[in-house]
PDB file of C-alpha atoms in Angstrom:
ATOM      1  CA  UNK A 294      24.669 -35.273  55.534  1.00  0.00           C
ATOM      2  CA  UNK A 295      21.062 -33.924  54.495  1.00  0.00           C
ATOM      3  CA  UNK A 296      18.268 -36.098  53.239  1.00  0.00           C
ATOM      4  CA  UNK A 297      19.457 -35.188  49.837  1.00  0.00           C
ATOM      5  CA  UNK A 298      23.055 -36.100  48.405  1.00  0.00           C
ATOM      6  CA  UNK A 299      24.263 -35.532  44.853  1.00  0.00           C
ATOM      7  CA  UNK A 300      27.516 -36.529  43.836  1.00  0.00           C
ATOM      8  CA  UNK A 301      28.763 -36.984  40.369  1.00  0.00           C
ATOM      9  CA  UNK A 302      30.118 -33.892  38.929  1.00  0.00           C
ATOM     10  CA  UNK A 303      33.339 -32.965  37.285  1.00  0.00           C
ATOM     11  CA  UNK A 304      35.145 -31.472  34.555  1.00  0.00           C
ATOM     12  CA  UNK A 305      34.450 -32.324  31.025  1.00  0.00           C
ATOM     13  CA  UNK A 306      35.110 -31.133  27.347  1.00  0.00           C
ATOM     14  CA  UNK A 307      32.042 -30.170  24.885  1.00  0.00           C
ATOM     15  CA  UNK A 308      30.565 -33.546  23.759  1.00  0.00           C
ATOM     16  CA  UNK A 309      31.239 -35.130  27.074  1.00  0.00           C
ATOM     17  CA  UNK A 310      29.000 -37.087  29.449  1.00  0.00           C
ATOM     18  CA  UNK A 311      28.501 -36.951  33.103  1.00  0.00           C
ATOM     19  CA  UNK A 312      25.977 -39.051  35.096  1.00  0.00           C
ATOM     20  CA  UNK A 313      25.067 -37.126  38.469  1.00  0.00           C
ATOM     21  CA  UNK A 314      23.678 -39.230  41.289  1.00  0.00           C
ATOM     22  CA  UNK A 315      21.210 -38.038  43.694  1.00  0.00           C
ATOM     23  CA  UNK A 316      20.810 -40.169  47.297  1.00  0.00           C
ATOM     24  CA  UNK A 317      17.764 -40.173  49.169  1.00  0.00           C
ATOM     25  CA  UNK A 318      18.360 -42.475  51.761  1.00  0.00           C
ATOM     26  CA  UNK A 319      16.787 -40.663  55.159  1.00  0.00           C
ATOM     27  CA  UNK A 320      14.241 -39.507  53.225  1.00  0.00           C
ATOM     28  CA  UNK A 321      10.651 -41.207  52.949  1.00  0.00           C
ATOM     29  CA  UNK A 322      10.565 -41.107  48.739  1.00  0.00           C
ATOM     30  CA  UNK A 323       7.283 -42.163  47.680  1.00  0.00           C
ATOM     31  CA  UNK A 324       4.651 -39.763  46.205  1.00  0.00           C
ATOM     32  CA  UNK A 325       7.570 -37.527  45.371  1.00  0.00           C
ATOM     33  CA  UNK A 326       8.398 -35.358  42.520  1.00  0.00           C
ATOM     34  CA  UNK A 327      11.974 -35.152  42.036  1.00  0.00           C
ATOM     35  CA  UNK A 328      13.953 -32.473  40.406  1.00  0.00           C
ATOM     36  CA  UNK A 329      17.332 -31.800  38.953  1.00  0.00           C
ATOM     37  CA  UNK A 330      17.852 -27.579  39.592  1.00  0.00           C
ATOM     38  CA  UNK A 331      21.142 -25.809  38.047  1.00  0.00           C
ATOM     39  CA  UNK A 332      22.114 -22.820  38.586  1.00  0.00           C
ATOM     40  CA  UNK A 333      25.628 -20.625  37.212  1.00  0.00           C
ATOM     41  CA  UNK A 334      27.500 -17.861  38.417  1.00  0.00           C
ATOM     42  CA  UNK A 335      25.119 -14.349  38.346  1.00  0.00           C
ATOM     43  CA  UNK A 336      22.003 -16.332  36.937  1.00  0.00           C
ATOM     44  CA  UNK A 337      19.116 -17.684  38.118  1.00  0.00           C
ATOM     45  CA  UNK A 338      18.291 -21.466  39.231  1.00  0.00           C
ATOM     46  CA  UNK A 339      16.747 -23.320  36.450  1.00  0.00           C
ATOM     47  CA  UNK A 340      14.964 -26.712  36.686  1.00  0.00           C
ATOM     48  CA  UNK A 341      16.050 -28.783  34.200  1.00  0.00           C
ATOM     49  CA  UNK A 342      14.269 -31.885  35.111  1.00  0.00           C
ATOM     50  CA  UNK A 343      11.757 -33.805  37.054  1.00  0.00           C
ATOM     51  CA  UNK A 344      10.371 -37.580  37.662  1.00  0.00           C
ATOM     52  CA  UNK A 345       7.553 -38.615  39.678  1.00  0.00           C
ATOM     53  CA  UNK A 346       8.607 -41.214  41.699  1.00  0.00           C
ATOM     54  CA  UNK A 347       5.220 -43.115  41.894  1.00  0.00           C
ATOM     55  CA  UNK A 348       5.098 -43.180  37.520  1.00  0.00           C
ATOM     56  CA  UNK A 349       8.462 -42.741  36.593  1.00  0.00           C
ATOM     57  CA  UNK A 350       6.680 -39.458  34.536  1.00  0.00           C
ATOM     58  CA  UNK A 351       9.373 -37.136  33.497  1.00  0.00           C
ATOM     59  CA  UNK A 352       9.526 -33.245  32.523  1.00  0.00           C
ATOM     60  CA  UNK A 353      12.723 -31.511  30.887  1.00  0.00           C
ATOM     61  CA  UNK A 354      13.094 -28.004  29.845  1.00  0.00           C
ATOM     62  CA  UNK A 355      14.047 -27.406  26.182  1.00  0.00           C
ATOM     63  CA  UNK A 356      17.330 -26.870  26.282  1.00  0.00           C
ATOM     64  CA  UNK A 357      18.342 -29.867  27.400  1.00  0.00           C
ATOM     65  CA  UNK A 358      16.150 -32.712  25.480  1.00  0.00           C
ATOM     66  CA  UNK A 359      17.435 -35.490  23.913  1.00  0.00           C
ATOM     67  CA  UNK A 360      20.409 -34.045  25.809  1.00  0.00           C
ATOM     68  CA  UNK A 361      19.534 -35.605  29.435  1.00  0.00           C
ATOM     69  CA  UNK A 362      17.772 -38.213  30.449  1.00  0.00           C
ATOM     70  CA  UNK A 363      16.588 -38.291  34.133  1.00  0.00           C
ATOM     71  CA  UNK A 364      15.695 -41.879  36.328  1.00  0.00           C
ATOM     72  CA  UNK A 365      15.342 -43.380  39.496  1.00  0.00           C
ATOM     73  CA  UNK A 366      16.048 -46.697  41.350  1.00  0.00           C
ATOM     74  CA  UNK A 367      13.130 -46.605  43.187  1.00  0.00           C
ATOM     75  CA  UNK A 368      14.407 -49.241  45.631  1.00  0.00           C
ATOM     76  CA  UNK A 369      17.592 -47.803  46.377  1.00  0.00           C
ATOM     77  CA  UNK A 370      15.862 -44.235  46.885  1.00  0.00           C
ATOM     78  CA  UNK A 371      18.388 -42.436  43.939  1.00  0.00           C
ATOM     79  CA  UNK A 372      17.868 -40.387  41.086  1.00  0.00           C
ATOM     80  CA  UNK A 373      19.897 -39.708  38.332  1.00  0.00           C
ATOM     81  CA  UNK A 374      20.688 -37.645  35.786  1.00  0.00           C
ATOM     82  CA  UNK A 375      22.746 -38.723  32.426  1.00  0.00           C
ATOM     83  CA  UNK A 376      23.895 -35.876  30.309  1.00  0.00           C
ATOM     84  CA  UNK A 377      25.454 -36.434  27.217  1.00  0.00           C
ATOM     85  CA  UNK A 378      26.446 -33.738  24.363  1.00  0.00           C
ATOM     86  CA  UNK A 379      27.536 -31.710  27.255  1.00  0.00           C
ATOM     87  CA  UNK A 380      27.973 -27.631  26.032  1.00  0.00           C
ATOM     88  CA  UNK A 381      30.355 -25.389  27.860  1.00  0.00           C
ATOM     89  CA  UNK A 382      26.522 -23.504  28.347  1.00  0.00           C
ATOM     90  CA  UNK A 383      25.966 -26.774  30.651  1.00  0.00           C
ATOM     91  CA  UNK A 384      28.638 -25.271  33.291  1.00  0.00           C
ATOM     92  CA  UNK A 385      26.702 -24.814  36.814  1.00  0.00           C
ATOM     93  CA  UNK A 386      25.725 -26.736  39.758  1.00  0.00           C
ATOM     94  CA  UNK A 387      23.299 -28.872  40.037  1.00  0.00           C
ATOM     95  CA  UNK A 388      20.905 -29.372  42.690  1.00  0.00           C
ATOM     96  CA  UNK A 389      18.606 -32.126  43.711  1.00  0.00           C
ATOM     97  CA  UNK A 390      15.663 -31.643  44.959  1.00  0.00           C
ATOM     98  CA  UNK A 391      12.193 -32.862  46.627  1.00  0.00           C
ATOM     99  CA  UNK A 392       8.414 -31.780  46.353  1.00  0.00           C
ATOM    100  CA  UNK A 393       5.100 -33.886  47.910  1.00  0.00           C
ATOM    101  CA  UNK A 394       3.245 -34.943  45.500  1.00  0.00           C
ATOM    102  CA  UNK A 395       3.123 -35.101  41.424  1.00  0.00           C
ATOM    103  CA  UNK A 396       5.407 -32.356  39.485  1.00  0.00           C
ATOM    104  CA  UNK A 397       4.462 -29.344  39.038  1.00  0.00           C
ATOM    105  CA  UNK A 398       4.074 -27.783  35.543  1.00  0.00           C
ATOM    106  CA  UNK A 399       6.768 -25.554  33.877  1.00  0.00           C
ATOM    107  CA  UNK A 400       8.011 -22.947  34.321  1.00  0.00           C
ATOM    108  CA  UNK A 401       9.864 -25.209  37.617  1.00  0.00           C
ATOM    109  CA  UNK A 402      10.269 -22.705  40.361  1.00  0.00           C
ATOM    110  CA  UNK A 403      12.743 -23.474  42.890  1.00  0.00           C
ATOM    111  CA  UNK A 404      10.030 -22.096  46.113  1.00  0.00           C
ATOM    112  CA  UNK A 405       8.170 -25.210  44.895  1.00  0.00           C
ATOM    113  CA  UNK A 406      10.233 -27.302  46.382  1.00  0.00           C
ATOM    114  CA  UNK A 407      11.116 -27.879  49.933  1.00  0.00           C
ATOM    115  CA  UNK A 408      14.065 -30.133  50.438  1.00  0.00           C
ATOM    116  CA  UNK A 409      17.111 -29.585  48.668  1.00  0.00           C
ATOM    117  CA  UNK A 410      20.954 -31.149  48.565  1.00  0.00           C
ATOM    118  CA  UNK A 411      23.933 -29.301  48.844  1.00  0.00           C
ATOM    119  CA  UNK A 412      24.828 -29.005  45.193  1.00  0.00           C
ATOM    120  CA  UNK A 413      27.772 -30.482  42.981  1.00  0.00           C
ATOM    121  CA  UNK A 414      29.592 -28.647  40.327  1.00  0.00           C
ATOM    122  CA  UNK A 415      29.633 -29.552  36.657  1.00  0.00           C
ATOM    123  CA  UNK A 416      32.206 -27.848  34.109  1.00  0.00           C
ATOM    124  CA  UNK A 417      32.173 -28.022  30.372  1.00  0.00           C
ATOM    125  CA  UNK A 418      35.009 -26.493  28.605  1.00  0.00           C
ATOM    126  CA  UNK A 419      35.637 -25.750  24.637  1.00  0.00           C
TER     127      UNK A 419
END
């Protein structure tokens, strides 16, 4: 396993919740901006959120506040991500990943940051 470990996904209907787990045991996690990446079939990756780890400071793109909430357990080294109101729109996998340092600003581009997990898949249908 990499430094990086999400787990959590699954199938859901539209107005569903998931919570996706990130583990980054391995991995030194102070001073680190953590991100939650997605990314669907033929598109782009798109950062949906971030947290600081050293102020809990979080970031989420538009289309999914008041949607998700993103947190750590700072002590246990994992970050998660609760999404509720789930739209089929939601469908991708998601991607943890690690930067140095405070978040960067938006738009989140995925060069920014340098250690990434393998990925686990989230579904929404109608």
């Amino acid at each position: 396993q990499g430094p990086l470990v999400e787990s959590g996904g699954g199938s859901v209907q539209a107005g569903g919740s998931l919570r996706l787990s990130c583990a980054a045991s391995g991995y030194i996690y102070g001073d680190k901006c953590m991100v939650w990446f997605r990314q669907a079939p033929g598109k782009e990756r798109e950062g949906v959120a971030t947290i600081y780890t050293s102020n809990d400071n979080t970031f989420y793109v538009d289309s999914v506040k008041g949607r998700f909430t993103i947190s750590q357990a700072y002590a246990e080294k994992m970050v998660y991500l609760q999404m509720n109101s789930l739209r089929p729109e939601d469908t991708a996998m998601y991607y943890c990943a690690a930067a140095w340092g405070p978040c960067p600003g938006s738009p989140l581009r995925a060069s920014t940051f340098a250690v990434w997990g393998q990925g686990t898949q989230v579904t929404v249908s109608t």
